[in-house]
Short mmCIF file of C-alpha atoms in Angstrom, two decimals:
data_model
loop_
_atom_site.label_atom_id
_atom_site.label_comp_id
_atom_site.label_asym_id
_atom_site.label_seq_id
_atom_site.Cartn_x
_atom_site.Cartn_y
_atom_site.Cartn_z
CA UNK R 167 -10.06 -8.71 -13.63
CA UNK R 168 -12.15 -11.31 -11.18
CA UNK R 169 -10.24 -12.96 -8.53
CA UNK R 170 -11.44 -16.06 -6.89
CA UNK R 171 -10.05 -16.40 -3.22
CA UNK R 172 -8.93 -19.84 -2.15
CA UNK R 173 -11.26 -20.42 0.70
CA UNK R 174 -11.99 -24.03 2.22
CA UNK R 175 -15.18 -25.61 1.76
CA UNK R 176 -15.34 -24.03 -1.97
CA UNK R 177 -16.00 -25.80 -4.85
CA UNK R 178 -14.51 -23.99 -8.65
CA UNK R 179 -14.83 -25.91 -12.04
CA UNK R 180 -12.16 -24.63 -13.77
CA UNK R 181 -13.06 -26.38 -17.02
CA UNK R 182 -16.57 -24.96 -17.30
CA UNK R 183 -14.65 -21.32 -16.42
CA UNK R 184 -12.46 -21.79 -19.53
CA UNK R 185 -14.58 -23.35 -21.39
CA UNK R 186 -17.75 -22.36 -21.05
CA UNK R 187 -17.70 -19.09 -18.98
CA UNK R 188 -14.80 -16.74 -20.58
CA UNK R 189 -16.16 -17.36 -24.24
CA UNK R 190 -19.49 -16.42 -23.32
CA UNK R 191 -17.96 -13.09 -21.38
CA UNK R 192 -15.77 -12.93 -24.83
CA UNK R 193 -18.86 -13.29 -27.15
CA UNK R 194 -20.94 -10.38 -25.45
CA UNK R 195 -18.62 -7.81 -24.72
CA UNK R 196 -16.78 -8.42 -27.87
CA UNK R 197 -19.24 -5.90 -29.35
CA UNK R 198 -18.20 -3.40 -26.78
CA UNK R 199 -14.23 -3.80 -27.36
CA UNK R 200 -13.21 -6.54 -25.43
CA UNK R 201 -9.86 -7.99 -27.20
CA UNK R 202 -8.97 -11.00 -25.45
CA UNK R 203 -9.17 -12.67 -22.13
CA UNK R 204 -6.48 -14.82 -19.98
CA UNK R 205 -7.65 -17.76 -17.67
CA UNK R 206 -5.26 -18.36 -14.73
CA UNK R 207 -5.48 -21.39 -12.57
CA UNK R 208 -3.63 -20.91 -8.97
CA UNK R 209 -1.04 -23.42 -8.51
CA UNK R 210 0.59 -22.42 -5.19
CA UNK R 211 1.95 -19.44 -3.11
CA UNK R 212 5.49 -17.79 -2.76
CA UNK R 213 6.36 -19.63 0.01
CA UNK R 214 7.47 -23.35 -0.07
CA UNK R 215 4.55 -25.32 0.31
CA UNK R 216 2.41 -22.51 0.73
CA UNK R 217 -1.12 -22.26 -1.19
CA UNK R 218 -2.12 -20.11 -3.91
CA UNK R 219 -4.48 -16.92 -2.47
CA UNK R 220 -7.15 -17.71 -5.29
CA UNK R 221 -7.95 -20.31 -7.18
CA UNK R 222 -8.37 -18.95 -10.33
CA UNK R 223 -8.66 -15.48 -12.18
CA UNK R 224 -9.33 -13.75 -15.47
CA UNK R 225 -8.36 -10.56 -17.08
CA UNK R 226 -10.19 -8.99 -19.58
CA UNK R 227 -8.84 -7.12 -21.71
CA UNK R 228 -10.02 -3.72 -22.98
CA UNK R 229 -8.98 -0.82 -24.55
CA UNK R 230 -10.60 1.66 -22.19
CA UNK R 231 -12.18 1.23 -18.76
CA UNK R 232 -15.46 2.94 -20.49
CA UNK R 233 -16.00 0.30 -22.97
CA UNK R 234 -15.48 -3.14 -20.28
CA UNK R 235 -18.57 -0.64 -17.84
CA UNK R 236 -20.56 -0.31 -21.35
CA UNK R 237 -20.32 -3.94 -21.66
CA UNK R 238 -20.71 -4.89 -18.44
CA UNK R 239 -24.10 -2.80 -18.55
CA UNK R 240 -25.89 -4.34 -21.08
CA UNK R 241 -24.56 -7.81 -20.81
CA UNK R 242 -23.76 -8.19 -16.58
CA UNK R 243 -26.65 -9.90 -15.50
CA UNK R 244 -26.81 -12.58 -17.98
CA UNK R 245 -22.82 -13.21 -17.22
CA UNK R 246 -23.49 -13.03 -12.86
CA UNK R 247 -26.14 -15.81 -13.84
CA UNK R 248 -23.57 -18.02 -15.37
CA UNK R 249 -21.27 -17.34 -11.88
CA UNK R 250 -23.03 -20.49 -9.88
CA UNK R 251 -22.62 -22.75 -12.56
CA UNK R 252 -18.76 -22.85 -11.97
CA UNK R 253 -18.81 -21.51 -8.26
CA UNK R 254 -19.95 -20.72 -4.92
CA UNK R 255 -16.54 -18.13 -4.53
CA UNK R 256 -17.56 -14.76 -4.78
CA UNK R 257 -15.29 -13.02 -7.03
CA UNK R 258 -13.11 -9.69 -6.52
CA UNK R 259 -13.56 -7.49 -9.44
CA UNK R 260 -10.90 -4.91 -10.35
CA UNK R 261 -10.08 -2.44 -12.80
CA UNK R 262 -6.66 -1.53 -13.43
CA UNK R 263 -4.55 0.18 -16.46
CA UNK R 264 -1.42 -1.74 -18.18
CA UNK R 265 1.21 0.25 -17.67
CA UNK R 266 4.50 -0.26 -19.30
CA UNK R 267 7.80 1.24 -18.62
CA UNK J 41 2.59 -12.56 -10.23
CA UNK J 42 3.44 -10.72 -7.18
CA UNK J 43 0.24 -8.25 -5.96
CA UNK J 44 0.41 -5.39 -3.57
CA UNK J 45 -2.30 -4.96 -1.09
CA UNK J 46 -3.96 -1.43 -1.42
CA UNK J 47 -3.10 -0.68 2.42
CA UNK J 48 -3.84 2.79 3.84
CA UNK J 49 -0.27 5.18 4.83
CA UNK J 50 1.88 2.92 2.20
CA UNK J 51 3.77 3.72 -0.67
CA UNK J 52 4.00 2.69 -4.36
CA UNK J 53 6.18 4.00 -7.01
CA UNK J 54 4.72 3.43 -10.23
CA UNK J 55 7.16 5.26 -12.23
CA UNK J 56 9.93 2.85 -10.40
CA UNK J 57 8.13 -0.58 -10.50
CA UNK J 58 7.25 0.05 -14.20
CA UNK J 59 10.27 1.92 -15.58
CA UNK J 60 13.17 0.18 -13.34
CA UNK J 61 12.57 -2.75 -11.07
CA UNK J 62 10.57 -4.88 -13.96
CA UNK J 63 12.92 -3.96 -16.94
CA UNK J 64 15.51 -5.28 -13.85
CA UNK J 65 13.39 -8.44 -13.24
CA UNK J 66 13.28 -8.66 -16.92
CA UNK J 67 17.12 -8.52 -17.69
CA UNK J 68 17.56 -11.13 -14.88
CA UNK J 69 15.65 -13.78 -15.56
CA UNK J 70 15.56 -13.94 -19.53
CA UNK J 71 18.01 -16.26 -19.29
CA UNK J 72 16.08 -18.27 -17.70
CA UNK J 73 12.91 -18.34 -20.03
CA UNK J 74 11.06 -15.69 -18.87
CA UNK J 75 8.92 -14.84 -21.99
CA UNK J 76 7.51 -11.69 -21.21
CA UNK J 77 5.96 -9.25 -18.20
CA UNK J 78 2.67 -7.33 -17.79
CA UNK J 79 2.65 -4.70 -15.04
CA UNK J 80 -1.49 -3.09 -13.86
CA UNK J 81 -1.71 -0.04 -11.58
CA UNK J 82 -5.13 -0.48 -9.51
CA UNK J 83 -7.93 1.75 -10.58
CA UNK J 84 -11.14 0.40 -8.68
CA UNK J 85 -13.04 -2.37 -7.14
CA UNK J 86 -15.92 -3.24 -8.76
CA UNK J 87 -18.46 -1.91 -6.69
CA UNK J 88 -19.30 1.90 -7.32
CA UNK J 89 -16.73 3.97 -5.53
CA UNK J 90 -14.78 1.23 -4.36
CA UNK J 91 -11.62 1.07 -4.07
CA UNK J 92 -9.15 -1.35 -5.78
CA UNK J 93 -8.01 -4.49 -3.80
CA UNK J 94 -4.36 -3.97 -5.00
CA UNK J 95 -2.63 -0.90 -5.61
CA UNK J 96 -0.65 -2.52 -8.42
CA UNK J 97 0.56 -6.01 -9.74
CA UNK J 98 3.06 -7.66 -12.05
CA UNK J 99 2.52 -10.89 -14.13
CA UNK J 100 5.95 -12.60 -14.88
CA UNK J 101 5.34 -14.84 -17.90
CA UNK J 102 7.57 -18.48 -18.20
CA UNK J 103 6.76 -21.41 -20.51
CA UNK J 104 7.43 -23.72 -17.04
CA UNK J 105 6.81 -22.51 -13.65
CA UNK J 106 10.68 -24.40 -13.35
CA UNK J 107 11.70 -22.07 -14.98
CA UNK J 108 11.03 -19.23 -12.33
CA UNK J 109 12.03 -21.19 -9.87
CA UNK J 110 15.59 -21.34 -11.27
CA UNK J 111 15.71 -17.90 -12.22
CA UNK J 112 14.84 -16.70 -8.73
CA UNK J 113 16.80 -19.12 -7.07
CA UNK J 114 19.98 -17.15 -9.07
CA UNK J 115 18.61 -13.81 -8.68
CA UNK J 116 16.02 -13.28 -6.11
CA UNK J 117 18.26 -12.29 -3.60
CA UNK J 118 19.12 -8.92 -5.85
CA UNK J 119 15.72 -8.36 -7.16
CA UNK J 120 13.83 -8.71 -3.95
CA UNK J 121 16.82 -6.17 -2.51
CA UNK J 122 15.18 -3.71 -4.65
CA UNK J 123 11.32 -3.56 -3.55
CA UNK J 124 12.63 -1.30 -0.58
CA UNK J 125 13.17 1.55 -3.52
CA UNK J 126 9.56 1.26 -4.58
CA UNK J 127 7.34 0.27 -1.81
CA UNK J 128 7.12 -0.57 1.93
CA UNK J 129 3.68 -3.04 1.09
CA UNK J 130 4.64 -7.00 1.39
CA UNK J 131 3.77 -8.71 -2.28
CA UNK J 132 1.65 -12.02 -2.38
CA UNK J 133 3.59 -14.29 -4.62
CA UNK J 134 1.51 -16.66 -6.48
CA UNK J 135 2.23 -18.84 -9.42
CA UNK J 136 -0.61 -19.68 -11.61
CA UNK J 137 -0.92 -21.70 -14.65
CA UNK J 138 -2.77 -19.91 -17.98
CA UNK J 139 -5.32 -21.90 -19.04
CA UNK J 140 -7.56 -22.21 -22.16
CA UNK J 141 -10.96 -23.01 -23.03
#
């Protein structure tokens, strides 16, 4: 997943993210096994009145953590390219597994 | 979503959080609309050999962010009782809204 922290000053277009950005992530590392992709928009924090940590995030979805780096090797720098035209945040990347009970 | 910070000398029970305090979360709030849950154990940052920024996370999915609100207004007291049994991290609470392209 990339997490955007909510940090003052910071400009994030979250239309061109979901509109533009995810489906060209979607469209090149489709080939690689990428199955879907979720767009979240921060609305606020825990607390009342308190903000959300980041502004937006995505998870993309893959079967195994080996196909996202295959992708992510032939396709990253075109998709880090795209990053300014939606943001001057720079995102946290993370890997993690699904786990389920 | 709730997120734990990967902090050095904590805990995390992944067997727990997975296997008894989300099926918990689960049973509580259905009657409130909570669709669905998605629970990711941290693997790495994105950098090589970097660590992950959260040891794990939970997504909590509701048609109406209203929705949790009334749920955890009934039950929070109970289900925050039991993050003691899992971890000794504090979770960042932050409600998001999924968006599409």
């Amino acid at each position: 997943m990339s997490r955007f922290p909510n940090e003052a000053g910071k400009r994030f277009d979250h239309a061109y993210y979901a509109g533009k950005h995810l489906p060209l992530v979607m469209e090149r590392l489709k080939g690689s096994g990428m199955l879907r992709y979720e767009v979240d928009k921060g609305l606020a924090g825990g607390g009342p009145g308190a903000p959300a940590a980041f502004v937006a995030a995505c998870h993309l979805y893959f079967n195994a953590a080996a196909d996202f780096q295959k992708g992510i090797g032939a396709h990253g720098t075109e998709i880090m390219a795209d990053i300014p035209n939606y943001t001057d945040i720079s995102p946290q990347i993370q890997i993690s597994e699904i786990v389920v009970g």
